[in-house]
mmCIF file of C-alpha atoms and ligand atoms in Angstrom:
data_model
loop_
_atom_site.group_PDB
_atom_site.id
_atom_site.type_symbol
_atom_site.label_atom_id
_atom_site.label_comp_id
_atom_site.label_asym_id
_atom_site.label_seq_id
_atom_site.Cartn_x
_atom_site.Cartn_y
_atom_site.Cartn_z
ATOM 1 C CA MET B 1096 19.241 24.503 -1.288
ATOM 2 C CA ALA B 1097 18.123 20.632 -2.751
ATOM 3 C CA LEU B 1098 15.403 21.316 -5.673
ATOM 4 C CA LEU B 1099 13.233 18.023 -5.687
ATOM 5 C CA LEU B 1100 11.722 18.104 -9.620
ATOM 6 C CA ASP B 1101 8.429 16.787 -10.403
ATOM 7 C CA MET B 1102 8.824 16.050 -14.151
ATOM 8 C CA ASP B 1103 5.602 15.742 -16.045
ATOM 9 C CA GLY B 1104 3.834 19.255 -15.923
ATOM 10 C CA VAL B 1105 7.436 20.752 -15.088
ATOM 11 C CA LEU B 1106 10.194 19.601 -17.393
ATOM 12 C CA TYR B 1107 7.996 18.495 -20.390
ATOM 13 C CA ARG B 1108 4.629 17.586 -21.040
ATOM 14 C CA GLY B 1109 4.367 14.365 -22.780
ATOM 15 C CA SER B 1110 7.224 14.334 -25.667
ATOM 16 C CA THR B 1111 7.514 18.166 -24.945
ATOM 17 C CA VAL B 1112 9.995 19.828 -23.605
ATOM 18 C CA LEU B 1113 8.989 22.656 -21.841
ATOM 19 C CA PRO B 1114 10.082 26.154 -22.873
ATOM 20 C CA GLY B 1115 13.322 26.669 -21.096
ATOM 21 C CA VAL B 1116 12.977 23.592 -19.189
ATOM 22 C CA PRO B 1117 16.737 23.184 -20.313
ATOM 23 C CA GLN B 1118 18.168 26.781 -19.124
ATOM 24 C CA ALA B 1119 16.773 26.919 -15.800
ATOM 25 C CA LEU B 1120 18.064 22.985 -14.987
ATOM 26 C CA ASP B 1121 21.655 25.045 -16.521
ATOM 27 C CA ILE B 1122 21.057 28.108 -14.191
ATOM 28 C CA ALA B 1123 19.962 25.508 -11.049
ATOM 29 C CA SER B 1124 22.961 23.616 -11.264
ATOM 30 C CA THR B 1125 25.432 26.327 -12.276
ATOM 31 C CA GLN B 1126 23.961 28.255 -8.856
ATOM 32 C CA GLY B 1127 24.879 24.541 -6.891
ATOM 33 C CA TYR B 1128 21.745 24.051 -6.180
ATOM 34 C CA THR B 1129 21.450 19.519 -5.696
ATOM 35 C CA LEU B 1130 18.756 18.438 -8.145
ATOM 36 C CA LEU B 1131 16.285 15.514 -7.101
ATOM 37 C CA PHE B 1132 13.613 14.157 -9.508
ATOM 38 C CA ALA B 1133 10.563 13.045 -8.096
ATOM 39 C CA THR B 1134 7.709 10.636 -10.138
ATOM 40 C CA ASN B 1135 5.281 8.808 -9.995
ATOM 41 C CA ASN B 1136 5.986 7.459 -13.492
ATOM 42 C CA GLY B 1137 5.627 3.424 -12.159
ATOM 43 C CA TRP B 1138 6.000 1.694 -15.357
ATOM 44 C CA ALA B 1139 8.888 3.992 -17.764
ATOM 45 C CA PRO B 1140 12.108 1.321 -16.999
ATOM 46 C CA HIS B 1141 14.591 4.491 -14.885
ATOM 47 C CA GLU B 1142 16.655 3.999 -17.677
ATOM 48 C CA GLN B 1143 14.531 6.118 -20.255
ATOM 49 C CA ILE B 1144 13.414 8.642 -17.827
ATOM 50 C CA LEU B 1145 17.411 9.321 -17.365
ATOM 51 C CA ASP B 1146 17.785 9.852 -21.553
ATOM 52 C CA ARG B 1147 14.717 12.011 -21.442
ATOM 53 C CA LEU B 1148 17.227 14.156 -18.865
ATOM 54 C CA HIS B 1149 19.945 13.701 -21.069
ATOM 55 C CA SER B 1150 18.131 15.173 -24.453
ATOM 56 C CA MET B 1151 17.434 18.322 -22.134
ATOM 57 C CA GLY B 1152 21.351 18.419 -21.967
ATOM 58 C CA PHE B 1153 21.257 17.489 -17.852
ATOM 59 C CA SER B 1154 23.115 13.751 -16.948
ATOM 60 C CA ALA B 1155 21.473 13.452 -13.715
ATOM 61 C CA GLU B 1156 23.264 10.467 -11.481
ATOM 62 C CA PRO B 1157 20.793 7.002 -11.600
ATOM 63 C CA GLY B 1158 20.426 7.623 -7.914
ATOM 64 C CA THR B 1159 18.706 11.704 -8.043
ATOM 65 C CA VAL B 1160 16.270 10.099 -9.995
ATOM 66 C CA MET B 1161 12.884 8.378 -7.770
ATOM 67 C CA THR B 1162 9.805 6.593 -9.552
ATOM 68 C CA ALA B 1163 7.044 5.169 -7.588
ATOM 69 C CA ALA B 1164 8.544 1.609 -9.408
ATOM 70 C CA ILE B 1165 11.830 2.097 -6.748
ATOM 71 C CA ALA B 1166 10.161 3.782 -4.013
ATOM 72 C CA SER B 1167 6.996 0.608 -3.788
ATOM 73 C CA ALA B 1168 10.668 -1.692 -3.723
ATOM 74 C CA ARG B 1169 11.990 0.521 -0.836
ATOM 75 C CA LEU B 1170 8.579 0.591 1.133
ATOM 76 C CA LEU B 1171 8.327 -3.021 0.822
ATOM 77 C CA HIS B 1172 12.176 -3.425 1.891
ATOM 78 C CA ARG B 1173 11.867 -0.781 5.108
ATOM 79 C CA HIS B 1174 8.574 -1.923 6.133
ATOM 80 C CA TRP B 1175 8.866 -4.973 5.881
ATOM 81 C CA PRO B 1176 12.281 -6.580 5.650
ATOM 82 C CA ALA B 1177 11.375 -10.239 5.617
ATOM 83 C CA THR B 1178 9.112 -10.152 2.730
ATOM 84 C CA ARG B 1179 10.566 -11.936 -0.772
ATOM 85 C CA ARG B 1180 7.618 -12.797 -3.025
ATOM 86 C CA PRO B 1181 5.548 -10.146 -3.931
ATOM 87 C CA TYR B 1182 2.535 -10.791 -6.286
ATOM 88 C CA VAL B 1183 2.557 -7.671 -8.852
ATOM 89 C CA LEU B 1184 -0.084 -6.400 -10.580
ATOM 90 C CA GLY B 1185 1.424 -3.576 -12.175
ATOM 91 C CA SER B 1186 4.192 -2.832 -15.009
ATOM 92 C CA GLU B 1187 7.450 -4.945 -15.868
ATOM 93 C CA GLU B 1188 9.674 -1.626 -14.467
ATOM 94 C CA VAL B 1189 7.720 -2.513 -10.705
ATOM 95 C CA ALA B 1190 8.551 -6.094 -11.082
ATOM 96 C CA ARG B 1191 12.358 -5.090 -12.666
ATOM 97 C CA GLN B 1192 13.019 -2.848 -9.855
ATOM 98 C CA LEU B 1193 11.777 -5.887 -6.989
ATOM 99 C CA ARG B 1194 14.249 -7.994 -8.356
ATOM 100 C CA ASN B 1195 16.770 -5.234 -8.402
ATOM 101 C CA ALA B 1196 15.998 -4.840 -4.419
ATOM 102 C CA GLY B 1197 16.597 -8.759 -3.650
ATOM 103 C CA LEU B 1198 12.858 -9.688 -4.342
ATOM 104 C CA THR B 1199 11.397 -12.580 -6.004
ATOM 105 C CA PRO B 1200 8.155 -11.299 -7.581
ATOM 106 C CA VAL B 1201 6.051 -14.589 -8.529
ATOM 107 C CA PRO B 1202 4.443 -15.871 -11.528
ATOM 108 C CA SER B 1203 0.062 -15.362 -11.516
ATOM 109 C CA ASP B 1204 -0.207 -19.295 -11.494
ATOM 110 C CA ASP B 1205 1.867 -19.571 -8.365
ATOM 111 C CA GLU B 1206 0.393 -16.604 -6.518
ATOM 112 C CA MET B 1207 -0.520 -18.254 -3.266
ATOM 113 C CA THR B 1208 2.918 -18.400 -2.463
ATOM 114 C CA ALA B 1209 3.284 -14.834 -3.076
ATOM 115 C CA ASP B 1210 3.902 -12.478 1.126
ATOM 116 C CA SER B 1211 3.159 -8.933 -0.228
ATOM 117 C CA LEU B 1212 1.026 -7.247 -2.897
ATOM 118 C CA VAL B 1213 2.666 -4.655 -4.916
ATOM 119 C CA VAL B 1214 0.170 -2.393 -7.127
ATOM 120 C CA GLY B 1215 0.024 -0.250 -9.941
ATOM 121 C CA LEU B 1216 -0.617 0.758 -13.402
ATOM 122 C CA ASP B 1217 -0.633 -2.155 -15.704
ATOM 123 C CA LEU B 1218 -1.922 -1.587 -19.497
ATOM 124 C CA HIS B 1219 -2.670 -5.314 -19.644
ATOM 125 C CA LEU B 1220 -4.824 -5.381 -16.810
ATOM 126 C CA SER B 1221 -7.438 -8.030 -16.846
ATOM 127 C CA TYR B 1222 -10.525 -9.823 -14.614
ATOM 128 C CA ARG B 1223 -8.142 -12.369 -14.190
ATOM 129 C CA LYS B 1224 -5.306 -10.406 -12.774
ATOM 130 C CA LEU B 1225 -7.527 -8.549 -10.386
ATOM 131 C CA THR B 1226 -8.861 -12.067 -9.052
ATOM 132 C CA HIS B 1227 -5.237 -13.093 -8.190
ATOM 133 C CA ALA B 1228 -4.703 -10.061 -6.813
ATOM 134 C CA GLN B 1229 -7.321 -9.930 -4.968
ATOM 135 C CA ALA B 1230 -6.486 -13.719 -3.641
ATOM 136 C CA VAL B 1231 -2.915 -13.069 -2.572
ATOM 137 C CA GLY B 1232 -4.497 -9.545 -0.866
ATOM 138 C CA LEU B 1233 -7.256 -11.068 1.320
ATOM 139 C CA GLN B 1234 -4.394 -13.700 2.965
ATOM 140 C CA GLY B 1235 -3.191 -9.933 4.684
ATOM 141 C CA VAL B 1236 0.200 -9.484 3.282
ATOM 142 C CA PRO B 1237 1.850 -6.018 3.137
ATOM 143 C CA PHE B 1238 -0.031 -4.226 0.085
ATOM 144 C CA VAL B 1239 1.655 -1.775 -1.324
ATOM 145 C CA ALA B 1240 0.480 0.967 -4.702
ATOM 146 C CA THR B 1241 2.541 2.352 -6.624
ATOM 147 C CA ASP B 1242 1.550 5.796 -6.410
ATOM 148 C CA LEU B 1243 -2.918 6.559 -5.989
ATOM 149 C CA ASP B 1244 -3.043 8.869 -8.733
ATOM 150 C CA GLY B 1245 -6.712 8.185 -10.630
ATOM 151 C CA ALA B 1246 -6.313 9.506 -14.227
ATOM 152 C CA TYR B 1247 -2.913 10.949 -16.095
ATOM 153 C CA PRO B 1248 -2.530 12.797 -19.007
ATOM 154 C CA TRP B 1249 -1.496 11.285 -22.477
ATOM 155 C CA GLU B 1250 -1.198 13.439 -25.914
ATOM 156 C CA ASP B 1251 -4.939 15.268 -25.687
ATOM 157 C CA ARG B 1252 -6.580 13.148 -23.179
ATOM 158 C CA TRP B 1253 -6.480 11.509 -19.874
ATOM 159 C CA LEU B 1254 -6.382 7.746 -19.524
ATOM 160 C CA PRO B 1255 -6.541 5.572 -16.050
ATOM 161 C CA GLY B 1256 -4.108 5.912 -13.768
ATOM 162 C CA SER B 1257 -2.631 2.860 -11.306
ATOM 163 C CA GLY B 1258 -4.731 5.063 -8.570
ATOM 164 C CA ALA B 1259 -7.760 3.472 -10.491
ATOM 165 C CA ILE B 1260 -6.562 -0.218 -10.217
ATOM 166 C CA VAL B 1261 -5.445 0.401 -6.657
ATOM 167 C CA ALA B 1262 -9.112 1.089 -5.513
ATOM 168 C CA ALA B 1263 -10.349 -1.813 -7.796
ATOM 169 C CA VAL B 1264 -8.162 -3.968 -5.392
ATOM 170 C CA GLU B 1265 -8.632 -1.780 -2.184
ATOM 171 C CA ALA B 1266 -11.917 -2.478 -3.070
ATOM 172 C CA SER B 1267 -11.997 -6.150 -3.200
ATOM 173 C CA VAL B 1268 -9.705 -6.964 -0.441
ATOM 174 C CA GLY B 1269 -11.658 -4.584 2.237
ATOM 175 C CA ARG B 1270 -8.720 -2.710 3.245
ATOM 176 C CA LYS B 1271 -6.775 0.211 1.780
ATOM 177 C CA ALA B 1272 -2.994 -0.050 0.587
ATOM 178 C CA THR B 1273 0.229 1.549 1.371
ATOM 179 C CA ASN B 1274 1.005 4.325 -1.173
ATOM 180 C CA ALA B 1275 4.952 4.634 -1.857
ATOM 181 C CA GLY B 1276 3.770 7.449 -4.837
ATOM 182 C CA LYS B 1277 3.528 11.049 -3.931
ATOM 183 C CA PRO B 1278 1.509 12.913 -1.678
ATOM 184 C CA SER B 1279 3.535 10.357 0.785
ATOM 185 C CA PRO B 1280 6.308 12.276 1.199
ATOM 186 C CA LEU B 1281 8.433 9.018 1.270
ATOM 187 C CA MET B 1282 9.945 9.837 -2.225
ATOM 188 C CA TYR B 1283 11.232 12.878 -0.445
ATOM 189 C CA GLU B 1284 13.225 11.171 2.181
ATOM 190 C CA LEU B 1285 15.005 9.069 -0.036
ATOM 191 C CA LEU B 1286 15.913 11.335 -2.828
ATOM 192 C CA LEU B 1287 16.955 13.224 0.068
ATOM 193 C CA GLU B 1288 19.564 10.512 1.120
ATOM 194 C CA CYS B 1289 21.800 12.275 -1.966
ATOM 195 C CA ALA B 1290 21.984 15.801 -0.574
ATOM 196 C CA PRO B 1291 24.522 17.691 1.782
ATOM 197 C CA PRO B 1292 22.506 17.258 4.800
ATOM 198 C CA SER B 1293 23.029 21.120 4.649
ATOM 199 C CA SER B 1294 20.840 21.915 1.832
ATOM 200 C CA ILE B 1295 17.500 23.276 1.742
ATOM 201 C CA PRO B 1296 14.355 21.197 0.411
ATOM 202 C CA VAL B 1297 12.301 23.327 -1.874
ATOM 203 C CA VAL B 1298 9.583 21.069 -3.225
ATOM 204 C CA VAL B 1299 8.475 22.213 -7.409
ATOM 205 C CA GLY B 1300 5.621 20.422 -9.218
ATOM 206 C CA ASP B 1301 2.327 20.927 -11.013
ATOM 207 C CA ASN B 1302 -0.068 18.901 -9.372
ATOM 208 C CA LEU B 1303 -1.710 20.213 -5.861
ATOM 209 C CA LYS B 1304 -2.398 16.922 -4.594
ATOM 210 C CA THR B 1305 0.736 14.700 -5.276
ATOM 211 C CA ASP B 1306 3.364 17.137 -5.435
ATOM 212 C CA ILE B 1307 2.402 20.033 -3.295
ATOM 213 C CA CYS B 1308 0.962 17.769 -0.627
ATOM 214 C CA ALA B 1309 4.056 15.950 -0.364
ATOM 215 C CA GLY B 1310 5.876 19.081 -0.448
ATOM 216 C CA ARG B 1311 3.607 20.234 2.779
ATOM 217 C CA SER B 1312 3.150 16.831 4.997
ATOM 218 C CA ALA B 1313 7.324 17.177 4.774
ATOM 219 C CA GLY B 1314 7.922 20.916 6.465
ATOM 220 C CA PHE B 1315 9.589 22.120 3.257
ATOM 221 C CA PRO B 1316 8.860 25.215 1.273
ATOM 222 C CA THR B 1317 6.682 24.020 -1.681
ATOM 223 C CA VAL B 1318 6.255 25.806 -5.263
ATOM 224 C CA ALA B 1319 3.492 25.218 -7.997
ATOM 225 C CA VAL B 1320 4.363 25.945 -11.499
ATOM 226 C CA LEU B 1321 1.668 26.418 -14.221
ATOM 227 C CA THR B 1322 3.356 24.336 -17.352
ATOM 228 C CA GLY B 1323 0.984 21.091 -15.527
ATOM 229 C CA ILE B 1324 -1.831 20.643 -14.186
ATOM 230 C CA ALA B 1325 -2.879 22.997 -11.515
ATOM 231 C CA SER B 1326 -4.252 26.305 -12.907
ATOM 232 C CA ALA B 1327 -4.086 30.007 -11.200
ATOM 233 C CA GLU B 1328 -7.741 29.457 -9.820
ATOM 234 C CA ALA B 1329 -7.141 25.946 -8.512
ATOM 235 C CA ILE B 1330 -3.884 27.580 -6.068
ATOM 236 C CA ALA B 1331 -6.407 30.242 -5.473
ATOM 237 C CA THR B 1332 -9.030 27.977 -3.970
ATOM 238 C CA ALA B 1333 -7.017 24.796 -3.360
ATOM 239 C CA VAL B 1334 -7.491 23.835 0.809
ATOM 240 C CA PRO B 1335 -4.750 24.676 3.201
ATOM 241 C CA GLU B 1336 -2.852 21.433 2.623
ATOM 242 C CA GLU B 1337 -2.904 21.673 -1.059
ATOM 243 C CA ARG B 1338 -2.175 25.245 -1.121
ATOM 244 C CA PRO B 1339 1.675 26.029 -2.480
ATOM 245 C CA ASP B 1340 3.729 29.028 -0.780
ATOM 246 C CA TYR B 1341 4.809 30.151 -3.912
ATOM 247 C CA VAL B 1342 3.837 30.216 -7.550
ATOM 248 C CA ALA B 1343 6.149 30.253 -10.827
ATOM 249 C CA SER B 1344 5.001 30.580 -14.143
ATOM 250 C CA ASP B 1345 7.381 27.928 -15.098
ATOM 251 C CA LEU B 1346 9.977 26.410 -14.203
ATOM 252 C CA LEU B 1347 12.717 29.569 -15.424
ATOM 253 C CA ASP B 1348 10.678 31.906 -13.473
ATOM 254 C CA ALA B 1349 10.414 29.265 -10.045
ATOM 255 C CA VAL B 1350 14.230 29.369 -10.417
ATOM 256 C CA THR B 1351 15.433 32.866 -11.649
ATOM 257 C CA ARG B 1352 13.099 34.498 -9.158
ATOM 258 C CA VAL B 1353 11.135 32.809 -6.182
ATOM 259 C CA LEU B 1354 14.188 30.431 -5.171
ATOM 260 C CA PRO B 1355 16.272 33.723 -4.519
ATOM 261 C CA GLN B 1356 13.181 34.428 -2.256
ATOM 262 C CA ILE B 1357 12.993 31.050 -0.685
ATOM 263 C CA LEU B 1358 16.953 31.483 0.086
ATOM 264 C CA ALA B 1359 16.101 35.120 1.050
ATOM 265 C CA VAL B 1360 13.736 34.508 3.970
ATOM 266 C CA SER B 1361 15.006 31.133 5.033
ATOM 267 C CA ASP B 1362 16.573 30.463 8.353
ATOM 268 C CA GLY B 1363 18.390 27.075 7.320
ATOM 269 C CA PRO B 1364 18.039 23.792 6.980
ATOM 270 C CA VAL B 1365 14.364 21.878 7.473
ATOM 271 C CA SER B 1366 14.334 18.521 8.307
ATOM 272 C CA ILE B 1367 11.690 16.135 7.051
ATOM 273 C CA VAL B 1368 9.128 15.417 9.761
ATOM 274 C CA ARG B 1369 8.488 11.760 9.243
HETATM 275 MG MG1 LIG E 2893 3.342 16.859 -12.819
#
């Protein structure tokens, strides 16, 4: 079994590790499950996310942790292999992952030489930066969004997410971005390259519109946990494409009670639907 785990709302909330999570990760790896992590967070450095897992007593291989920043770089490479010079309206982490993939993000004063546009959460957003992104986008170049999350939880409130910035650019250029983040199943597809081919993929997440929807569109069993965004009421009234197959109170409940049920009814590995 390959667990495709969301992070915020499943493993931790803000800076607090959720109860039972270190134990759940330990049990899951003892059972021989492959643990894979997929987060729409596109601004935290990859190493910082690995350190976070390490602080929970879990050592993850770098390739088993997929962020929206890495997925964006992989998406550009996969769909538009000739692109070399993206203009980035987003975090330094996005620019860094594009450089790691062999691309050369162009500076703001040279934006008209860009051959692609990548937009995500930019904590230093300005009207000037939006103007540059619009100029690039109006040239008809490939246009990628790290993710479309309109808001994200921070401490005890919500802040505007990448999706809010992507929407501004989309409105100014008159076309939609290609989304690298969940609910696109791209991250799951990329992560499963790290899993043994016979693994049964199972999605565990707290967000119906991203994690569960991505899992359903890929054709994988999905488990919603109640430690994050989705409430029991929201799950009960969810539209079919966002309705999880199973509900668990938390990750420990998912690993100890729900996963054995999934294994019991499984008739073998499911291949991803592209
Ligand atoms: Mg989450």
